[in-house]
PDB file of C-alpha atoms in Angstrom:
ATOM      1  CA  MET A  19       0.000   0.000   0.000  1.00  0.00           C
ATOM      2  CA  ASN A  20       2.923   2.381   0.656  1.00  0.00           C
ATOM      3  CA  ASN A  21       3.616   2.481  -3.079  1.00  0.00           C
ATOM      4  CA  TYR A  22       0.204   3.927  -3.890  1.00  0.00           C
ATOM      5  CA  HIS A  23      -0.470   7.599  -4.218  1.00  0.00           C
ATOM      6  CA  LYS A  24      -1.970   9.163  -1.110  1.00  0.00           C
ATOM      7  CA  GLY A  25      -5.033  10.368  -3.031  1.00  0.00           C
ATOM      8  CA  ILE A  26      -5.708   6.875  -4.366  1.00  0.00           C
ATOM      9  CA  ILE A  27      -5.516   5.407  -0.869  1.00  0.00           C
ATOM     10  CA  GLU A  28      -7.987   7.999   0.383  1.00  0.00           C
ATOM     11  CA  ILE A  29     -10.437   7.211  -2.424  1.00  0.00           C
ATOM     12  CA  ILE A  30     -10.238   3.506  -1.667  1.00  0.00           C
ATOM     13  CA  GLU A  31     -10.572   3.883   2.100  1.00  0.00           C
ATOM     14  CA  ARG A  32     -13.493   6.292   1.815  1.00  0.00           C
ATOM     15  CA  ASN A  33     -15.488   4.335  -0.788  1.00  0.00           C
ATOM     16  CA  ILE A  34     -14.518   0.688  -0.309  1.00  0.00           C
ATOM     17  CA  GLY A  35     -12.935   0.196   3.082  1.00  0.00           C
ATOM     18  CA  LYS A  36     -10.765  -2.842   3.694  1.00  0.00           C
ATOM     19  CA  THR A  37      -9.237  -4.418   0.601  1.00  0.00           C
ATOM     20  CA  LYS A  38      -7.693  -7.780  -0.213  1.00  0.00           C
ATOM     21  CA  GLU A  39      -5.719  -6.601  -3.235  1.00  0.00           C
ATOM     22  CA  ILE A  40      -5.069  -3.578  -5.452  1.00  0.00           C
ATOM     23  CA  ILE A  41      -3.690  -4.481  -8.865  1.00  0.00           C
ATOM     24  CA  PRO A  42      -2.602  -2.011 -11.579  1.00  0.00           C
ATOM     25  CA  VAL A  43      -4.206  -2.883 -14.919  1.00  0.00           C
ATOM     26  CA  GLY A  44      -4.092  -1.228 -18.303  1.00  0.00           C
ATOM     27  CA  HIS A  45      -1.132   0.548 -19.865  1.00  0.00           C
ATOM     28  CA  HIS A  46       0.393   2.619 -17.088  1.00  0.00           C
ATOM     29  CA  GLU A  47       3.632   2.924 -19.042  1.00  0.00           C
ATOM     30  CA  LEU A  48       1.877   5.253 -21.508  1.00  0.00           C
ATOM     31  CA  GLY A  49       1.205   7.752 -18.727  1.00  0.00           C
ATOM     32  CA  ARG A  50      -2.291   8.563 -19.996  1.00  0.00           C
ATOM     33  CA  HIS A  51      -4.419   7.034 -17.242  1.00  0.00           C
ATOM     34  CA  PHE A  52      -3.831   4.877 -14.190  1.00  0.00           C
ATOM     35  CA  VAL A  53      -6.303   2.048 -13.716  1.00  0.00           C
ATOM     36  CA  TYR A  54      -6.539  -0.304 -10.738  1.00  0.00           C
ATOM     37  CA  ARG A  55      -8.558  -3.428 -10.097  1.00  0.00           C
ATOM     38  CA  ILE A  56      -9.549  -3.582  -6.439  1.00  0.00           C
ATOM     39  CA  GLU A  57     -11.040  -6.451  -4.460  1.00  0.00           C
ATOM     40  CA  ASP A  58     -12.630  -5.762  -1.089  1.00  0.00           C
ATOM     41  CA  SER A  59     -12.844  -8.022   1.965  1.00  0.00           C
ATOM     42  CA  LYS A  60     -16.108  -9.529   0.641  1.00  0.00           C
ATOM     43  CA  ASN A  61     -14.540 -10.432  -2.738  1.00  0.00           C
ATOM     44  CA  LYS A  62     -16.410  -7.701  -4.618  1.00  0.00           C
ATOM     45  CA  GLN A  63     -14.317  -6.135  -7.384  1.00  0.00           C
ATOM     46  CA  TYR A  64     -14.068  -2.536  -8.566  1.00  0.00           C
ATOM     47  CA  ILE A  65     -12.216  -0.512 -11.170  1.00  0.00           C
ATOM     48  CA  LEU A  66     -10.619   2.784 -10.159  1.00  0.00           C
ATOM     49  CA  LYS A  67      -9.535   4.998 -13.028  1.00  0.00           C
ATOM     50  CA  ILE A  68      -7.321   8.046 -12.462  1.00  0.00           C
ATOM     51  CA  TYR A  69      -7.398  10.240 -15.557  1.00  0.00           C
ATOM     52  CA  GLY A  70      -4.161  11.603 -16.954  1.00  0.00           C
ATOM     53  CA  LYS A  71      -5.933  13.719 -19.566  1.00  0.00           C
ATOM     54  CA  GLU A  72      -8.565  16.393 -19.172  1.00  0.00           C
ATOM     55  CA  ASN A  73     -12.153  16.129 -20.428  1.00  0.00           C
ATOM     56  CA  ARG A  74     -12.353  12.332 -20.171  1.00  0.00           C
ATOM     57  CA  TRP A  75     -14.022  12.067 -16.751  1.00  0.00           C
ATOM     58  CA  CYS A  76     -17.089  14.084 -17.747  1.00  0.00           C
ATOM     59  CA  LYS A  77     -17.598  12.109 -20.958  1.00  0.00           C
ATOM     60  CA  GLU A  78     -17.313   8.714 -19.296  1.00  0.00           C
ATOM     61  CA  VAL A  79     -19.494   9.597 -16.312  1.00  0.00           C
ATOM     62  CA  ASN A  80     -22.143  11.138 -18.564  1.00  0.00           C
ATOM     63  CA  ALA A  81     -22.234   8.131 -20.900  1.00  0.00           C
ATOM     64  CA  LEU A  82     -22.351   5.545 -18.110  1.00  0.00           C
ATOM     65  CA  GLU A  83     -25.135   7.354 -16.302  1.00  0.00           C
ATOM     66  CA  LEU A  84     -27.138   7.699 -19.517  1.00  0.00           C
ATOM     67  CA  LEU A  85     -26.647   4.076 -20.579  1.00  0.00           C
ATOM     68  CA  ASN A  86     -27.107   2.364 -17.229  1.00  0.00           C
ATOM     69  CA  GLY A  87     -30.153   0.178 -17.749  1.00  0.00           C
ATOM     70  CA  VAL A  88     -29.932   0.516 -21.540  1.00  0.00           C
ATOM     71  CA  ILE A  89     -26.959  -1.801 -22.080  1.00  0.00           C
ATOM     72  CA  LEU A  90     -24.635  -3.846 -19.890  1.00  0.00           C
ATOM     73  CA  CYS A  91     -22.023  -1.371 -18.700  1.00  0.00           C
ATOM     74  CA  PRO A  92     -20.272  -0.531 -15.404  1.00  0.00           C
ATOM     75  CA  GLU A  93     -22.215   1.170 -12.637  1.00  0.00           C
ATOM     76  CA  VAL A  94     -20.600   4.364 -11.345  1.00  0.00           C
ATOM     77  CA  ILE A  95     -19.956   3.997  -7.608  1.00  0.00           C
ATOM     78  CA  ASN A  96     -18.470   7.447  -7.102  1.00  0.00           C
ATOM     79  CA  LYS A  97     -16.463  10.120  -8.897  1.00  0.00           C
ATOM     80  CA  GLY A  98     -14.488  13.189  -7.971  1.00  0.00           C
ATOM     81  CA  ILE A  99     -11.488  15.444  -8.385  1.00  0.00           C
ATOM     82  CA  LEU A 100      -8.319  15.244  -6.280  1.00  0.00           C
ATOM     83  CA  GLU A 101      -6.804  18.330  -4.685  1.00  0.00           C
ATOM     84  CA  ASN A 102      -4.327  18.627  -7.567  1.00  0.00           C
ATOM     85  CA  GLY A 103      -7.200  18.721 -10.079  1.00  0.00           C
ATOM     86  CA  VAL A 104      -6.842  15.114 -11.268  1.00  0.00           C
ATOM     87  CA  GLU A 105     -10.180  13.464 -12.054  1.00  0.00           C
ATOM     88  CA  TRP A 106     -11.129   9.950 -10.948  1.00  0.00           C
ATOM     89  CA  ILE A 107     -14.009   7.504 -11.252  1.00  0.00           C
ATOM     90  CA  LEU A 108     -14.776   4.372  -9.223  1.00  0.00           C
ATOM     91  CA  GLN A 109     -16.998   1.830 -10.921  1.00  0.00           C
ATOM     92  CA  GLU A 110     -18.042  -1.753 -10.509  1.00  0.00           C
ATOM     93  CA  LYS A 111     -15.955  -4.307 -12.375  1.00  0.00           C
ATOM     94  CA  ILE A 112     -17.869  -6.188 -15.022  1.00  0.00           C
ATOM     95  CA  SER A 113     -17.274  -9.925 -14.824  1.00  0.00           C
ATOM     96  CA  GLY A 114     -15.406 -11.740 -17.551  1.00  0.00           C
ATOM     97  CA  VAL A 115     -12.405 -11.280 -19.804  1.00  0.00           C
ATOM     98  CA  ILE A 116     -11.672  -8.911 -22.666  1.00  0.00           C
ATOM     99  CA  LEU A 117     -13.074 -10.275 -25.930  1.00  0.00           C
ATOM    100  CA  GLU A 118      -9.884  -9.428 -27.835  1.00  0.00           C
ATOM    101  CA  GLU A 119      -7.928 -11.875 -25.661  1.00  0.00           C
ATOM    102  CA  ILE A 120     -10.007 -14.928 -26.623  1.00  0.00           C
ATOM    103  CA  TRP A 121     -11.362 -13.992 -30.068  1.00  0.00           C
ATOM    104  CA  ASP A 122      -8.953 -16.159 -32.075  1.00  0.00           C
ATOM    105  CA  HIS A 123      -9.866 -19.205 -29.983  1.00  0.00           C
ATOM    106  CA  LEU A 124     -13.621 -18.977 -30.578  1.00  0.00           C
ATOM    107  CA  SER A 125     -15.536 -21.285 -32.882  1.00  0.00           C
ATOM    108  CA  ASN A 126     -17.162 -19.670 -35.907  1.00  0.00           C
ATOM    109  CA  ASN A 127     -20.609 -20.242 -34.402  1.00  0.00           C
ATOM    110  CA  ASN A 128     -19.565 -18.494 -31.200  1.00  0.00           C
ATOM    111  CA  LYS A 129     -18.135 -15.575 -33.183  1.00  0.00           C
ATOM    112  CA  ILE A 130     -21.441 -15.244 -35.031  1.00  0.00           C
ATOM    113  CA  TYR A 131     -23.343 -15.262 -31.748  1.00  0.00           C
ATOM    114  CA  ILE A 132     -21.122 -12.621 -30.160  1.00  0.00           C
ATOM    115  CA  ILE A 133     -20.903 -10.360 -33.196  1.00  0.00           C
ATOM    116  CA  GLU A 134     -24.698 -10.238 -33.444  1.00  0.00           C
ATOM    117  CA  GLU A 135     -24.837  -9.448 -29.717  1.00  0.00           C
ATOM    118  CA  ILE A 136     -22.348  -6.643 -30.330  1.00  0.00           C
ATOM    119  CA  GLY A 137     -24.504  -5.293 -33.151  1.00  0.00           C
ATOM    120  CA  GLU A 138     -27.526  -5.252 -30.841  1.00  0.00           C
ATOM    121  CA  ILE A 139     -25.560  -3.428 -28.145  1.00  0.00           C
ATOM    122  CA  LEU A 140     -24.267  -0.754 -30.511  1.00  0.00           C
ATOM    123  CA  GLY A 141     -27.741  -0.344 -31.973  1.00  0.00           C
ATOM    124  CA  SER A 142     -29.102   0.090 -28.442  1.00  0.00           C
ATOM    125  CA  ILE A 143     -26.503   2.769 -27.669  1.00  0.00           C
ATOM    126  CA  HIS A 144     -27.217   4.689 -30.863  1.00  0.00           C
ATOM    127  CA  SER A 145     -30.998   4.486 -30.543  1.00  0.00           C
ATOM    128  CA  SER A 146     -31.113   5.501 -26.878  1.00  0.00           C
ATOM    129  CA  TYR A 147     -30.610   9.257 -27.291  1.00  0.00           C
ATOM    130  CA  LYS A 148     -30.926  11.754 -30.147  1.00  0.00           C
ATOM    131  CA  TYR A 149     -29.157  15.117 -30.336  1.00  0.00           C
ATOM    132  CA  ASP A 150     -29.384  18.184 -32.554  1.00  0.00           C
ATOM    133  CA  TYR A 151     -25.649  18.902 -32.343  1.00  0.00           C
ATOM    134  CA  TYR A 152     -22.302  17.132 -32.757  1.00  0.00           C
ATOM    135  CA  GLY A 153     -19.603  17.156 -30.121  1.00  0.00           C
ATOM    136  CA  TYR A 154     -19.417  17.669 -26.404  1.00  0.00           C
ATOM    137  CA  CYS A 155     -20.616  20.781 -24.638  1.00  0.00           C
ATOM    138  CA  GLU A 156     -18.405  20.856 -21.510  1.00  0.00           C
ATOM    139  CA  LYS A 157     -14.735  21.882 -21.889  1.00  0.00           C
ATOM    140  CA  LEU A 158     -15.407  21.772 -25.617  1.00  0.00           C
ATOM    141  CA  GLU A 159     -13.346  19.662 -27.970  1.00  0.00           C
ATOM    142  CA  TYR A 160     -15.761  20.882 -30.578  1.00  0.00           C
ATOM    143  CA  ARG A 161     -19.442  21.495 -30.965  1.00  0.00           C
ATOM    144  CA  VAL A 162     -21.367  22.299 -34.134  1.00  0.00           C
ATOM    145  CA  ASP A 163     -25.101  22.744 -34.364  1.00  0.00           C
ATOM    146  CA  ASP A 164     -25.875  21.883 -37.978  1.00  0.00           C
ATOM    147  CA  LYS A 165     -24.858  19.578 -40.822  1.00  0.00           C
ATOM    148  CA  LYS A 166     -22.936  22.281 -42.649  1.00  0.00           C
ATOM    149  CA  GLY A 167     -20.833  22.969 -39.580  1.00  0.00           C
ATOM    150  CA  PHE A 168     -20.234  19.251 -39.077  1.00  0.00           C
ATOM    151  CA  ILE A 169     -18.926  18.782 -42.614  1.00  0.00           C
ATOM    152  CA  SER A 170     -16.745  21.892 -42.305  1.00  0.00           C
ATOM    153  CA  TYR A 171     -15.298  20.429 -39.116  1.00  0.00           C
ATOM    154  CA  ARG A 172     -14.558  17.109 -40.838  1.00  0.00           C
ATOM    155  CA  LYS A 173     -12.864  18.927 -43.723  1.00  0.00           C
ATOM    156  CA  SER A 174     -10.656  20.972 -41.398  1.00  0.00           C
ATOM    157  CA  LYS A 175      -9.590  17.855 -39.469  1.00  0.00           C
ATOM    158  CA  ASP A 176      -8.836  16.014 -42.710  1.00  0.00           C
ATOM    159  CA  LYS A 177      -6.741  18.952 -43.943  1.00  0.00           C
ATOM    160  CA  LYS A 178      -4.586  18.665 -40.834  1.00  0.00           C
ATOM    161  CA  ILE A 179      -4.137  14.939 -41.495  1.00  0.00           C
ATOM    162  CA  ILE A 180      -2.971  15.345 -45.092  1.00  0.00           C
ATOM    163  CA  ASN A 181      -0.752  18.327 -44.213  1.00  0.00           C
ATOM    164  CA  ASN A 182       0.943  16.230 -41.557  1.00  0.00           C
ATOM    165  CA  ILE A 183       1.493  13.465 -44.101  1.00  0.00           C
ATOM    166  CA  LEU A 184       2.946  15.896 -46.653  1.00  0.00           C
ATOM    167  CA  LYS A 185       5.479  17.221 -44.137  1.00  0.00           C
ATOM    168  CA  GLN A 186       7.042  13.779 -43.663  1.00  0.00           C
ATOM    169  CA  GLU A 187       9.276  11.571 -45.780  1.00  0.00           C
ATOM    170  CA  LEU A 188       6.951   8.569 -45.889  1.00  0.00           C
ATOM    171  CA  PRO A 189       7.528   5.583 -48.211  1.00  0.00           C
ATOM    172  CA  HIS A 190       3.859   5.538 -49.232  1.00  0.00           C
ATOM    173  CA  LYS A 191       3.304   9.270 -49.570  1.00  0.00           C
ATOM    174  CA  GLU A 192       1.956   9.139 -53.140  1.00  0.00           C
ATOM    175  CA  PHE A 193      -0.457   6.357 -52.223  1.00  0.00           C
ATOM    176  CA  LEU A 194      -1.622   8.333 -49.181  1.00  0.00           C
ATOM    177  CA  LYS A 195      -2.181  11.439 -51.312  1.00  0.00           C
ATOM    178  CA  LYS A 196      -4.318   9.439 -53.758  1.00  0.00           C
ATOM    179  CA  THR A 197      -6.219   7.934 -50.834  1.00  0.00           C
ATOM    180  CA  TYR A 198      -6.930  11.411 -49.476  1.00  0.00           C
ATOM    181  CA  SER A 199      -8.262  12.463 -52.887  1.00  0.00           C
ATOM    182  CA  ALA A 200     -10.537   9.416 -52.874  1.00  0.00           C
ATOM    183  CA  MET A 201     -11.735  10.095 -49.333  1.00  0.00           C
ATOM    184  CA  ILE A 202     -12.861  13.698 -49.839  1.00  0.00           C
ATOM    185  CA  LYS A 203     -15.260  12.579 -52.579  1.00  0.00           C
ATOM    186  CA  TYR A 204     -17.381  11.063 -49.810  1.00  0.00           C
ATOM    187  CA  TYR A 205     -18.160  14.380 -48.110  1.00  0.00           C
ATOM    188  CA  ARG A 206     -21.421  14.639 -50.015  1.00  0.00           C
ATOM    189  CA  TYR A 207     -22.726  11.563 -48.195  1.00  0.00           C
ATOM    190  CA  LEU A 208     -22.212  13.025 -44.715  1.00  0.00           C
ATOM    191  CA  ASN A 209     -25.159  15.431 -44.753  1.00  0.00           C
ATOM    192  CA  THR A 210     -28.004  12.914 -44.606  1.00  0.00           C
ATOM    193  CA  ASN A 211     -28.204  12.455 -40.816  1.00  0.00           C
ATOM    194  CA  GLU A 212     -31.451  13.684 -39.274  1.00  0.00           C
ATOM    195  CA  TYR A 213     -29.765  13.777 -35.861  1.00  0.00           C
ATOM    196  CA  SER A 214     -26.616  12.687 -34.044  1.00  0.00           C
ATOM    197  CA  CYS A 215     -26.369   9.816 -31.549  1.00  0.00           C
ATOM    198  CA  LEU A 216     -24.367   9.060 -28.450  1.00  0.00           C
ATOM    199  CA  CYS A 217     -21.233   7.335 -29.793  1.00  0.00           C
ATOM    200  CA  HIS A 218     -18.584   5.268 -28.011  1.00  0.00           C
ATOM    201  CA  HIS A 219     -15.686   6.164 -30.370  1.00  0.00           C
ATOM    202  CA  ASP A 220     -13.623   3.106 -29.366  1.00  0.00           C
ATOM    203  CA  PHE A 221     -16.131   0.306 -29.902  1.00  0.00           C
ATOM    204  CA  SER A 222     -13.996  -2.777 -30.428  1.00  0.00           C
ATOM    205  CA  ALA A 223     -13.152  -6.178 -28.985  1.00  0.00           C
ATOM    206  CA  ARG A 224     -10.670  -4.612 -26.559  1.00  0.00           C
ATOM    207  CA  ASN A 225     -13.535  -2.802 -24.817  1.00  0.00           C
ATOM    208  CA  ILE A 226     -16.044  -5.638 -24.711  1.00  0.00           C
ATOM    209  CA  MET A 227     -16.171  -8.106 -21.822  1.00  0.00           C
ATOM    210  CA  VAL A 228     -17.302 -11.728 -22.206  1.00  0.00           C
ATOM    211  CA  ASN A 229     -17.898 -14.750 -19.994  1.00  0.00           C
ATOM    212  CA  ARG A 230     -18.253 -18.428 -20.797  1.00  0.00           C
ATOM    213  CA  LYS A 231     -21.783 -19.675 -20.092  1.00  0.00           C
ATOM    214  CA  GLU A 232     -23.102 -23.110 -21.035  1.00  0.00           C
ATOM    215  CA  ASN A 233     -20.202 -23.814 -23.435  1.00  0.00           C
ATOM    216  CA  MET A 234     -20.721 -20.474 -25.197  1.00  0.00           C
ATOM    217  CA  TRP A 235     -18.928 -17.173 -24.678  1.00  0.00           C
ATOM    218  CA  LYS A 236     -21.407 -14.301 -24.233  1.00  0.00           C
ATOM    219  CA  VAL A 237     -21.071 -10.544 -23.796  1.00  0.00           C
ATOM    220  CA  THR A 238     -21.201  -9.321 -20.201  1.00  0.00           C
ATOM    221  CA  GLY A 239     -20.700  -5.622 -20.884  1.00  0.00           C
ATOM    222  CA  VAL A 240     -18.986  -2.710 -22.634  1.00  0.00           C
ATOM    223  CA  ILE A 241     -16.298  -0.592 -20.965  1.00  0.00           C
ATOM    224  CA  ASP A 242     -14.209   2.578 -21.522  1.00  0.00           C
ATOM    225  CA  PHE A 243     -16.640   5.343 -22.479  1.00  0.00           C
ATOM    226  CA  GLU A 244     -14.128   8.154 -21.988  1.00  0.00           C
ATOM    227  CA  HIS A 245     -14.366   9.232 -25.641  1.00  0.00           C
ATOM    228  CA  SER A 246     -18.173   9.274 -25.784  1.00  0.00           C
ATOM    229  CA  TYR A 247     -20.169  12.207 -27.148  1.00  0.00           C
ATOM    230  CA  PRO A 248     -22.849  12.844 -29.808  1.00  0.00           C
ATOM    231  CA  ASN A 249     -21.648  12.159 -33.335  1.00  0.00           C
ATOM    232  CA  ASP A 250     -22.473  10.408 -36.602  1.00  0.00           C
ATOM    233  CA  PRO A 251     -23.268   6.800 -35.546  1.00  0.00           C
ATOM    234  CA  TYR A 252     -21.310   5.282 -38.431  1.00  0.00           C
ATOM    235  CA  ILE A 253     -18.046   6.457 -36.940  1.00  0.00           C
ATOM    236  CA  ASP A 254     -18.543   3.690 -34.345  1.00  0.00           C
ATOM    237  CA  PHE A 255     -18.349   1.000 -37.050  1.00  0.00           C
ATOM    238  CA  THR A 256     -14.720   1.683 -37.927  1.00  0.00           C
ATOM    239  CA  ASP A 257     -12.898  -0.242 -35.195  1.00  0.00           C
ATOM    240  CA  LEU A 258     -14.861  -3.422 -35.878  1.00  0.00           C
ATOM    241  CA  TYR A 259     -14.069  -3.204 -39.582  1.00  0.00           C
ATOM    242  CA  GLN A 260     -10.400  -2.502 -38.933  1.00  0.00           C
ATOM    243  CA  THR A 261      -9.912  -5.309 -36.395  1.00  0.00           C
ATOM    244  CA  ILE A 262     -12.449  -7.996 -37.348  1.00  0.00           C
ATOM    245  CA  PHE A 263     -14.247  -7.566 -40.675  1.00  0.00           C
ATOM    246  CA  ILE A 264     -11.009  -6.868 -42.560  1.00  0.00           C
ATOM    247  CA  ASP A 265     -10.171 -10.566 -42.052  1.00  0.00           C
ATOM    248  CA  GLU A 266     -13.618 -12.056 -41.430  1.00  0.00           C
ATOM    249  CA  LYS A 267     -15.939 -10.199 -43.798  1.00  0.00           C
ATOM    250  CA  PRO A 268     -18.854 -12.693 -43.527  1.00  0.00           C
ATOM    251  CA  LEU A 269     -19.316 -11.645 -39.888  1.00  0.00           C
ATOM    252  CA  GLU A 270     -20.384  -8.172 -41.046  1.00  0.00           C
ATOM    253  CA  TYR A 271     -23.788  -9.613 -41.994  1.00  0.00           C
ATOM    254  CA  TYR A 272     -24.472 -10.811 -38.448  1.00  0.00           C
ATOM    255  CA  PHE A 273     -23.291  -7.541 -36.927  1.00  0.00           C
ATOM    256  CA  LEU A 274     -25.692  -5.584 -39.136  1.00  0.00           C
ATOM    257  CA  ARG A 275     -28.472  -8.074 -38.403  1.00  0.00           C
ATOM    258  CA  GLY A 276     -28.071  -7.309 -34.708  1.00  0.00           C
ATOM    259  CA  TYR A 277     -27.640  -3.567 -35.231  1.00  0.00           C
ATOM    260  CA  THR A 278     -30.763  -3.167 -37.356  1.00  0.00           C
ATOM    261  CA  LYS A 279     -32.947  -4.611 -34.616  1.00  0.00           C
ATOM    262  CA  TYR A 280     -32.590  -1.159 -33.049  1.00  0.00           C
ATOM    263  CA  MET A 281     -31.354   1.207 -35.758  1.00  0.00           C
ATOM    264  CA  LYS A 282     -32.397   1.627 -39.372  1.00  0.00           C
ATOM    265  CA  LEU A 283     -29.434   1.926 -41.723  1.00  0.00           C
ATOM    266  CA  ASP A 284     -29.006   5.212 -43.567  1.00  0.00           C
ATOM    267  CA  ARG A 285     -29.396   4.943 -47.330  1.00  0.00           C
ATOM    268  CA  ASN A 286     -25.746   6.034 -47.644  1.00  0.00           C
ATOM    269  CA  HIS A 287     -24.396   3.956 -44.775  1.00  0.00           C
ATOM    270  CA  ILE A 288     -21.896   2.094 -46.987  1.00  0.00           C
ATOM    271  CA  GLU A 289     -20.375   5.352 -48.235  1.00  0.00           C
ATOM    272  CA  LYS A 290     -20.303   6.827 -44.728  1.00  0.00           C
ATOM    273  CA  VAL A 291     -18.529   3.810 -43.263  1.00  0.00           C
ATOM    274  CA  ARG A 292     -16.051   3.905 -46.138  1.00  0.00           C
ATOM    275  CA  TYR A 293     -15.312   7.582 -45.481  1.00  0.00           C
ATOM    276  CA  TYR A 294     -14.674   6.985 -41.776  1.00  0.00           C
ATOM    277  CA  LEU A 295     -12.449   3.992 -42.532  1.00  0.00           C
ATOM    278  CA  LEU A 296     -10.373   5.987 -45.024  1.00  0.00           C
ATOM    279  CA  ASN A 297     -10.167   8.780 -42.465  1.00  0.00           C
ATOM    280  CA  LYS A 298      -9.033   6.369 -39.764  1.00  0.00           C
ATOM    281  CA  GLY A 299      -6.353   4.801 -41.942  1.00  0.00           C
ATOM    282  CA  LEU A 300      -4.979   8.173 -43.024  1.00  0.00           C
ATOM    283  CA  PHE A 301      -4.991   9.463 -39.464  1.00  0.00           C
ATOM    284  CA  ILE A 302      -3.032   6.431 -38.254  1.00  0.00           C
ATOM    285  CA  CYS A 303      -0.463   6.844 -41.016  1.00  0.00           C
ATOM    286  CA  SER A 304      -0.142  10.574 -40.377  1.00  0.00           C
ATOM    287  CA  TRP A 305       1.690  10.230 -37.063  1.00  0.00           C
ATOM    288  CA  THR A 306       2.929   6.670 -36.462  1.00  0.00           C
ATOM    289  CA  TYR A 307       5.719   5.997 -38.970  1.00  0.00           C
ATOM    290  CA  ASP A 308       8.603   7.095 -36.750  1.00  0.00           C
ATOM    291  CA  SER A 309       7.031   6.327 -33.377  1.00  0.00           C
ATOM    292  CA  ILE A 310       4.905   3.160 -33.706  1.00  0.00           C
ATOM    293  CA  ARG A 311       5.845   1.430 -36.973  1.00  0.00           C
ATOM    294  CA  ASP A 312       3.591  -1.590 -36.384  1.00  0.00           C
ATOM    295  CA  TYR A 313       0.584   0.700 -36.018  1.00  0.00           C
ATOM    296  CA  TYR A 314       1.585   2.547 -39.189  1.00  0.00           C
ATOM    297  CA  ASN A 315       1.575  -0.808 -40.978  1.00  0.00           C
ATOM    298  CA  GLU A 316      -1.916  -1.481 -39.612  1.00  0.00           C
ATOM    299  CA  GLY A 317      -3.066   1.810 -41.072  1.00  0.00           C
ATOM    300  CA  MET A 318      -1.542   0.963 -44.441  1.00  0.00           C
ATOM    301  CA  ARG A 319      -3.141  -2.476 -44.372  1.00  0.00           C
ATOM    302  CA  LEU A 320      -6.551  -0.926 -43.778  1.00  0.00           C
ATOM    303  CA  LEU A 321      -6.133   1.577 -46.594  1.00  0.00           C
ATOM    304  CA  LYS A 322      -4.920  -1.035 -49.086  1.00  0.00           C
ATOM    305  CA  TRP A 323      -7.939  -3.160 -48.152  1.00  0.00           C
ATOM    306  CA  LEU A 324     -10.199  -0.220 -49.009  1.00  0.00           C
ATOM    307  CA  ILE A 325      -8.494   1.117 -52.155  1.00  0.00           C
TER     308      ILE A 325
END
């Protein structure tokens, strides 16, 4: 216990009491957030997240409070701000393991079952609340109140991506420039939303918990809502395409079958998903070549799959 920050100890003592173990989880080496799994004297488990970046606490708390009872997600036990201004949230730990860790070991039938469950969950999230703006309204990252403003925002962000690419000596620069030219042709499909939806913005197997029940792995909940705010719902499709459908395209059908139980697909949903995938691939390639080469290669793989 002596190795733990005084503020963390105070949070634990005040909200949990006696503990059996406190285990760091997540990627503390990145210095972004500090996450701990805590087990109390009655074997109940919690997750304590100390935020290393601003404007994450309010998004996660807001999303979890809105979605509690809508989908399986952690219950917020308490939240607050330390004396030094650092934000924290204490939540129940959802049972199970991270889907990403066991995905490759699943049977095809189990993958179909889970991917349809995932589609239903995402459809439930997107259908639960409707907004007349895009973005988050507290400590603004951005907020626009109409379709024209939304598209202008997307264009300005994309300009920054391509400018960053052009400044570097990248081996695939010409390919990336052609990809950018292909991507911007999809802007005309982005103005058909009647409203925005609450989006997760990191909806992938690494943020989905599963448990084995009756010889079948099933979803027990969704975690990590720190990026959540109202946006175009199709932006939430990108991580699943990048990490699963790129190799297992037939599973897309079952995902959409689950999703459309709650959400009707936009007439231009294919074009919208394609735009967001191109955007994601270009963004990855715009900053990772010198720092995270493997991730750069993932971005290139996604773009070559699309082009």
